[in-house]
Coordinates of N, CA and C and ligand atoms in Angstrom, one line a residue:
X7 N 13.1 2.2 17.2 CA 11.7 2.3 18.3 C 11.2 1.1 17.7
X8 N 10.4 0.4 18.7 CA 8.7 -0.5 18.8 C 7.9 0.1 17.9
X9 N 7.4 -0.8 16.9 CA 6.3 0.2 16.8 C 5.3 -1.4 16.5
X10 N 4.1 -0.4 17.7 CA 2.5 -1.3 17.1 C 1.7 -1.0 15.7
X11 N 2.6 -2.0 14.9 CA 2.1 -1.9 13.2 C 0.6 -1.9 13.1
X12 N -0.1 -2.5 14.0 CA -1.8 -2.3 13.9 C -2.1 -1.4 14.4
X13 N -1.8 -0.7 15.3 CA -2.3 0.9 15.5 C -1.9 2.1 14.1
X14 N -0.6 1.8 13.9 CA -0.4 2.9 13.3 C -1.7 2.3 11.4
X15 N -1.3 1.5 11.6 CA -2.4 1.2 10.2 C -3.5 1.6 10.9
X16 N -4.6 1.5 12.1 CA -5.5 1.5 12.3 C -5.7 3.2 12.2
X17 N -4.6 3.7 12.3 CA -4.7 5.4 12.1 C -5.0 5.7 10.9
X18 N -4.0 5.3 10.1 CA -3.8 5.9 8.7 C -5.1 5.5 8.1
X19 N -5.9 4.5 8.4 CA -7.1 4.0 7.9 C -8.2 4.6 7.7
X20 N -8.4 5.0 9.0 CA -9.5 6.3 9.4 C -8.6 7.8 8.9
X21 N -7.8 8.3 8.5 CA -7.9 9.0 7.5 C -8.2 9.3 6.2
X22 N -8.6 7.8 5.9 CA -8.2 7.4 4.8 C -10.6 6.9 4.3
X23 N -10.9 7.0 5.2 CA -12.3 6.4 5.6 C -12.8 7.2 4.6
X24 N -13.1 8.8 4.7 CA -14.1 10.0 4.0 C -13.5 9.5 3.0
X25 N -12.9 9.4 2.3 CA -12.0 9.4 0.6 C -12.5 8.2 0.8
X26 N -12.5 7.3 1.1 CA -13.1 5.4 0.3 C -15.1 5.8 0.3
X27 N -15.6 6.5 1.4 CA -16.2 6.5 2.0 C -17.1 7.5 -0.1
X28 N -16.5 8.3 0.3 CA -17.1 9.3 -1.0 C -16.9 8.7 -2.7
X29 N -16.0 7.5 -2.6 CA -15.8 7.0 -3.7 C -16.3 5.9 -3.3
X30 N -17.3 5.6 -2.8 CA -18.1 4.1 -2.5 C -17.4 2.6 -2.7
X31 N -16.1 3.1 -2.2 CA -15.5 1.9 -1.9 C -14.8 1.4 -0.8
X32 N -15.4 0.0 -0.4 CA -15.3 -0.5 1.2 C -14.3 -0.6 1.5
X33 N -13.8 -0.2 2.8 CA -12.1 -0.6 3.3 C -12.0 -1.2 3.9
X34 N -11.7 -2.5 4.1 CA -11.5 -3.3 5.5 C -10.4 -3.8 5.3
X35 N -10.3 -4.2 7.0 CA -9.0 -4.4 8.0 C -9.2 -5.6 8.2
X36 N -8.3 -6.3 8.3 CA -8.1 -8.0 8.9 C -6.6 -7.6 9.5
X37 N -6.9 -7.2 11.2 CA -5.2 -6.7 11.4 C -4.8 -8.0 12.6
X38 N -4.3 -8.2 12.9 CA -3.8 -8.7 13.7 C -2.6 -7.8 14.7
X39 N -3.4 -7.7 16.0 CA -2.8 -6.7 16.7 C -1.3 -7.1 17.9
X40 N -1.1 -7.6 17.4 CA 0.5 -8.3 18.1 C 1.5 -7.8 17.5
X41 N 1.2 -7.2 16.2 CA 2.5 -7.4 15.9 C 3.5 -6.2 15.9
X42 N 4.4 -6.5 16.3 CA 5.5 -5.5 17.0 C 6.6 -5.6 15.9
X43 N 7.6 -4.6 15.0 CA 8.5 -4.3 14.0 C 9.3 -3.2 15.3
X44 N 10.1 -3.4 14.7 CA 10.9 -2.3 15.4 C 11.3 -1.1 13.6
X45 N 11.7 -0.2 14.2 CA 11.5 1.0 12.9 C 11.5 2.7 13.0
X46 N 11.0 3.1 12.3 CA 10.9 4.1 12.4 C 9.4 5.0 12.2
X47 N 8.9 5.5 12.7 CA 7.1 5.4 12.7 C 6.2 6.1 11.9
X48 N 7.2 7.6 11.8 CA 6.6 8.0 10.9 C 7.1 7.8 9.3
X49 N 7.7 6.9 9.1 CA 8.6 5.8 7.4 C 7.3 5.8 7.2
X50 N 7.0 4.7 8.4 CA 5.9 3.3 7.7 C 4.5 3.7 7.9
X51 N 4.5 4.6 8.4 CA 3.4 5.2 8.1 C 3.4 5.9 6.7
X52 N 4.2 6.3 6.0 CA 4.2 7.4 5.1 C 4.2 5.8 3.9
X53 N 5.1 4.4 4.5 CA 4.1 3.4 3.6 C 2.9 2.9 2.9
X54 N 2.5 3.5 4.6 CA 1.1 2.5 4.2 C -0.3 3.9 3.4
X55 N 0.5 5.0 3.9 CA -0.5 6.1 3.5 C -0.2 6.4 1.6
X56 N 1.3 5.9 0.9 CA 1.8 6.1 -0.3 C 0.3 4.2 -0.4
X57 N 0.8 3.6 0.0 CA 0.1 1.9 -1.1 C -1.8 2.0 -0.4
X58 N -2.5 2.6 0.4 CA -3.3 3.1 0.4 C -3.3 4.0 -0.2
X59 N -2.9 5.0 -0.2 CA -4.3 6.2 -1.8 C -3.5 5.8 -3.3
X60 N -2.4 4.3 -3.2 CA -2.8 3.8 -4.4 C -4.0 3.0 -4.9
X61 N -4.4 2.4 -3.8 CA -5.0 1.2 -3.6 C -6.9 1.7 -4.2
X62 N -6.6 2.9 -3.5 CA -7.9 4.1 -3.6 C -8.1 4.5 -5.0
X63 N -7.2 5.4 -5.5 CA -6.9 6.2 -6.5 C -7.4 5.3 -7.3
X64 N -6.3 4.2 -7.3 CA -6.5 3.3 -9.2 C -7.7 1.9 -8.8
X65 N -8.7 2.6 -8.2 CA -9.8 1.4 -7.9 C -11.5 2.0 -8.3
X66 N -12.0 1.7 -9.2 CA -13.6 2.4 -9.2 C -14.2 1.6 -8.5
X67 N -15.5 3.2 -8.2 CA -16.5 2.7 -7.2 C -17.0 1.5 -7.5
X68 N -17.4 1.3 -6.0 CA -17.9 -0.2 -5.8 C -17.5 -1.7 -5.6
X69 N -15.9 -0.6 -5.9 CA -15.2 -2.2 -5.2 C -15.1 -2.0 -4.0
X70 N -13.7 -3.3 -3.4 CA -13.8 -2.8 -1.9 C -11.8 -3.5 -2.1
X71 N -11.3 -2.3 -1.1 CA -9.8 -2.2 -0.9 C -9.8 -3.0 0.5
X72 N -9.0 -4.3 1.0 CA -8.8 -5.2 2.1 C -7.2 -4.5 2.6
X73 N -7.5 -4.4 3.7 CA -5.7 -3.9 4.1 C -5.3 -5.5 5.2
X74 N -4.7 -6.0 5.3 CA -4.0 -7.7 6.1 C -2.8 -7.5 6.7
X75 N -3.0 -6.8 8.6 CA -1.6 -7.2 8.6 C -1.9 -9.0 9.8
X76 N -0.7 -9.5 9.4 CA -0.5 -10.8 10.0 C 1.3 -11.1 10.0
X77 N 1.3 -12.3 11.6 CA 2.1 -12.8 11.7 C 2.6 -14.2 11.7
X78 N 3.7 -14.6 10.8 CA 3.7 -15.7 11.3 C 5.2 -16.3 12.1
X79 N 5.6 -16.8 13.0 CA 6.6 -16.6 13.7 C 7.3 -15.2 13.7
X80 N 8.3 -14.7 13.1 CA 8.7 -14.0 13.5 C 8.4 -12.9 12.1
X81 N 7.9 -13.7 10.9 CA 7.5 -12.8 9.9 C 5.7 -12.1 10.0
X82 N 6.3 -10.8 9.5 CA 5.1 -9.5 9.7 C 4.8 -9.8 8.1
X83 N 3.2 -9.6 7.8 CA 3.0 -9.0 6.5 C 2.3 -8.7 6.5
X84 N 2.3 -7.4 5.8 CA 1.3 -6.3 5.6 C 0.8 -6.5 4.1
X85 N -0.2 -6.3 4.2 CA -0.9 -6.8 2.2 C -1.9 -5.8 2.5
X86 N -2.0 -4.5 0.9 CA -2.5 -4.1 0.6 C -3.6 -4.7 -1.1
X87 N -4.9 -4.9 -0.6 CA -5.1 -5.7 -1.8 C -6.5 -4.8 -2.6
X88 N -6.6 -4.6 -3.6 CA -7.6 -3.8 -4.2 C -8.4 -4.6 -5.3
X89 N -9.6 -4.1 -5.6 CA -10.4 -4.7 -7.6 C -9.6 -3.5 -8.1
X90 N -8.7 -3.2 -8.7 CA -8.9 -1.8 -9.5 C -8.3 -2.4 -10.5
X91 N -7.7 -1.3 -11.4 CA -7.1 -1.4 -12.8 C -6.3 -2.2 -13.3
X92 N -5.2 -2.7 -12.2 CA -4.4 -3.5 -12.2 C -3.7 -2.6 -13.1
X93 N -2.0 -3.2 -12.8 CA -0.1 -3.4 -13.8 C -0.1 -4.6 -14.6
X94 N -0.1 -3.3 -15.6 CA 0.3 -5.0 -16.7 C 1.4 -5.2 -16.6
X95 N 1.4 -6.2 -16.1 CA 2.8 -7.1 -16.1 C 4.4 -6.8 -16.6
X96 N 4.3 -6.1 -18.1 CA 5.2 -5.8 -18.4 C 6.2 -4.4 -17.4
X97 N 4.8 -3.9 -16.4 CA 5.5 -2.4 -16.1 C 5.5 -2.7 -14.6
X98 N 5.7 -3.9 -14.1 CA 5.5 -4.4 -12.9 C 6.6 -4.3 -12.1
X99 N 8.1 -3.6 -12.0 CA 9.4 -3.5 -11.9 C 9.0 -1.8 -12.2
X100 N 9.1 -1.6 -13.4 CA 8.8 -0.7 -13.4 C 8.3 0.5 -12.5
X101 N 7.6 0.0 -12.1 CA 6.8 1.2 -11.2 C 6.8 1.8 -9.8
X102 N 7.9 0.6 -9.5 CA 8.6 1.2 -8.3 C 9.5 2.2 -8.6
X103 N 10.3 2.9 -9.9 CA 11.0 3.7 -10.4 C 10.6 5.2 -10.0
X104 N 11.1 6.0 -9.5 CA 11.2 6.7 -9.8 C 10.4 7.8 -10.5
X105 N 9.7 8.2 -11.2 CA 8.1 9.6 -12.0 C 8.1 8.4 -12.7
X106 N 8.0 7.0 -12.8 CA 7.1 6.0 -13.0 C 6.4 5.9 -13.3
X107 N 4.9 6.5 -14.4 CA 3.6 5.9 -13.9 C 2.8 5.2 -15.4
X108 N 2.2 4.4 -14.9 CA 1.7 3.5 -16.4 C 0.9 4.8 -17.4
X109 N 0.8 4.6 -18.5 CA -0.2 5.4 -19.5 C -1.8 5.4 -18.7
X110 N -1.9 4.5 -18.1 CA -3.4 4.6 -18.3 C -3.5 5.6 -17.3
X111 N -2.7 5.4 -16.1 CA -3.2 6.7 -14.8 C -2.2 7.9 -15.0
X112 N -1.8 7.9 -16.0 CA -1.0 9.5 -16.8 C -2.4 10.3 -17.4
X113 N -3.4 9.4 -17.9 CA -4.1 10.2 -18.2 C -4.9 10.3 -17.7
X114 N -5.4 9.2 -16.2 CA -6.4 10.2 -15.7 C -6.1 11.3 -15.1
X115 N -5.0 12.3 -15.5 CA -4.8 13.6 -14.6 C -5.3 13.6 -13.2
X116 N -4.7 12.3 -12.1 CA -5.4 13.2 -11.3 C -3.6 13.6 -10.4
X117 N -3.3 14.1 -10.6 CA -1.9 14.7 -10.0 C -0.9 13.9 -9.1
X118 N -0.9 12.7 -9.4 CA 0.2 11.5 -9.3 C 1.3 12.4 -9.6
X119 N 2.9 11.9 -8.9 CA 4.5 12.4 -9.6 C 4.9 11.5 -9.9
X120 N 4.0 10.1 -9.5 CA 4.7 8.5 -10.1 C 6.3 8.4 -8.9
X121 N 6.1 8.8 -7.5 CA 6.8 8.9 -6.6 C 6.7 8.5 -5.6
X122 N 5.1 8.3 -5.2 CA 5.1 6.9 -3.7 C 6.1 5.5 -3.6
X123 N 5.6 4.6 -4.7 CA 6.4 3.3 -4.7 C 7.7 3.5 -5.1
X124 N 8.1 4.3 -5.5 CA 9.8 4.1 -5.3 C 10.1 4.7 -3.6
X125 N 9.2 6.0 -3.3 CA 9.7 6.3 -1.2 C 9.0 4.6 -0.7
X126 N 8.4 3.7 -1.1 CA 7.9 2.3 -0.7 C 9.0 1.7 -0.3
X127 N 9.5 1.9 -1.4 CA 10.6 0.8 -1.5 C 11.8 0.9 -1.4
X128 N 12.6 2.7 -0.6 CA 13.8 2.8 -0.7 C 13.5 2.6 1.1
X129 N 12.0 3.1 1.7 CA 11.7 2.8 2.9 C 11.7 1.8 3.6
X130 N 10.6 0.5 2.6 CA 11.2 -0.7 3.4 C 13.1 -1.6 3.5
X131 N 13.3 -1.5 2.3 CA 14.4 -1.8 2.5 C 15.7 -1.4 3.8
X132 N 14.8 0.0 3.8 CA 16.2 0.6 4.7 C 15.6 -0.1 6.6
X133 N 14.1 -0.7 6.4 CA 14.1 -1.3 7.5 C 14.4 -2.7 7.0
X134 N 15.4 -3.2 6.4 CA 15.5 -5.0 6.1 C 14.6 -5.5 5.6
X135 N 13.5 -4.8 5.2 CA 12.3 -6.0 4.9 C 12.1 -6.0 2.9
X136 N 11.0 -6.5 2.5 CA 11.1 -6.8 0.9 C 9.5 -6.0 0.6
X137 N 9.2 -5.3 -0.3 CA 8.0 -5.1 -1.2 C 8.4 -5.6 -2.4
X138 N 7.0 -6.0 -2.1 CA 6.7 -6.7 -3.7 C 5.2 -6.2 -4.2
X139 N 4.9 -6.3 -5.4 CA 3.9 -6.2 -6.4 C 2.9 -7.0 -6.8
X140 N 1.5 -7.8 -7.0 CA 1.7 -8.5 -7.8 C 0.3 -8.2 -8.7
X141 N 0.2 -8.0 -9.4 CA -1.2 -7.8 -10.4 C -2.1 -8.4 -11.0
X142 N -2.9 -7.9 -11.5 CA -3.9 -8.4 -12.9 C -4.6 -7.8 -13.8
X143 N -4.0 -7.0 -15.0 CA -4.9 -5.7 -14.9 C -6.9 -6.2 -15.3
X144 N -7.3 -4.7 -14.6 CA -8.9 -5.0 -14.6 C -9.3 -5.8 -13.7
X145 N -8.5 -6.4 -13.0 CA -8.5 -7.4 -11.7 C -8.3 -7.0 -10.5
X146 N -6.8 -5.9 -10.5 CA -6.7 -5.5 -9.4 C -5.6 -5.5 -8.7
X147 N -4.6 -5.2 -7.7 CA -3.6 -4.9 -7.6 C -2.9 -5.4 -5.6
X148 N -1.9 -5.9 -5.1 CA -2.0 -6.6 -3.9 C -0.1 -5.9 -4.0
X149 N -0.1 -5.2 -3.0 CA 1.2 -5.0 -2.4 C 1.5 -5.7 -1.4
X150 N 2.4 -6.0 -1.0 CA 2.9 -7.1 -0.3 C 4.6 -6.8 0.8
X151 N 4.0 -6.3 1.7 CA 5.2 -5.8 2.8 C 5.7 -7.0 3.6
X152 N 7.1 -7.2 4.0 CA 7.7 -8.3 4.7 C 8.5 -7.6 5.6
X153 N 8.0 -7.8 6.6 CA 9.3 -6.7 7.8 C 9.4 -8.5 8.9
X154 N 10.0 -8.3 9.6 CA 10.4 -8.6 11.4 C 10.2 -8.5 11.8
X155 N 9.2 -9.2 12.7 CA 9.0 -9.2 13.5 C 9.5 -9.1 14.7
X156 N 9.7 -8.7 16.6 CA 9.6 -9.1 17.6 C 8.5 -9.7 18.0
X157 N 9.4 -11.3 18.8 CA 8.1 -12.5 19.2 C 8.3 -11.9 20.2
Ligands
LIG217 P1 2.1 9.8 -6.3 O1 3.7 10.4 -6.1 O2 1.0 10.9 -5.8 O3 2.2 8.3 -5.5 P2 1.7 7.6 -8.4 O4 0.6 7.0 -7.5 O5 1.1 7.7 -9.9 O6 2.0 9.4 -8.2 P3 3.3 5.8 -7.4 O7 2.1 5.4 -6.4 O8 4.5 5.3 -7.4 O9 3.2 7.6 -8.5 O10 2.5 5.0 -8.5 C1 3.5 4.5 -10.0 C2 2.4 3.9 -11.0 O11 2.2 2.7 -10.6 C3 1.1 5.1 -10.7 O12 1.4 6.0 -11.7 C4 0.1 3.9 -11.8 O13 0.1 3.9 -12.8 C5 0.8 2.1 -11.2 N1 -0.1 2.4 -10.0 C6 0.1 1.8 -8.5 N2 -0.4 1.9 -8.2 C7 -1.2 0.8 -8.4 C8 -2.4 0.5 -8.2 N3 -2.8 -0.6 -7.1 N4 -3.3 -0.2 -8.8 C9 -3.3 -0.3 -10.4 N5 -1.8 1.2 -10.4 C10 -1.4 1.1 -9.8
LIG218 MG1 0.8 7.2 -6.2

């Protein structure tokens, strides 16, 4: 089914607004509302939820999280950028594996299972897209999703 991604992203951000507010994290959205992709809306919602959950969980209060949705030609990009604790370079691939959590996250005892990013990877692969992470420890993390949009 064709999905209006900005609407979906908006809905998920609304679900997280109170959590962000309580944590004193500013949640910014820059969404191109013309992006349409083919896919499974429930699964894509799960992707956005998992990535936003991570961004808010691994970012301290007072910082910000930005969600950006862009389209250039048929390439749709969804970026979730945080100013959090970051992921050590040597673990950037491992965190996409099931049950993998970096040591710092395990010490936080915030109850994560380490499944979120493996689910994101699987869903995006099924949609024919790509998912990547870029991160600098103690600076922040950007999760990027690329999908083919409808022109
Ligand atoms: P859950 O299953 O509840 O999502 P989780 O958040 O631990 O548990 P993943 O979402 O798969 O699992 O993330 C795996 C690990 O990658 C996390 O435990 C954390 O160490 C690291 N990580 C993921 N996203 C971020 C982020 N935005 N900033 C810093 N570390 C992150
Ligand atoms: Mg997670």
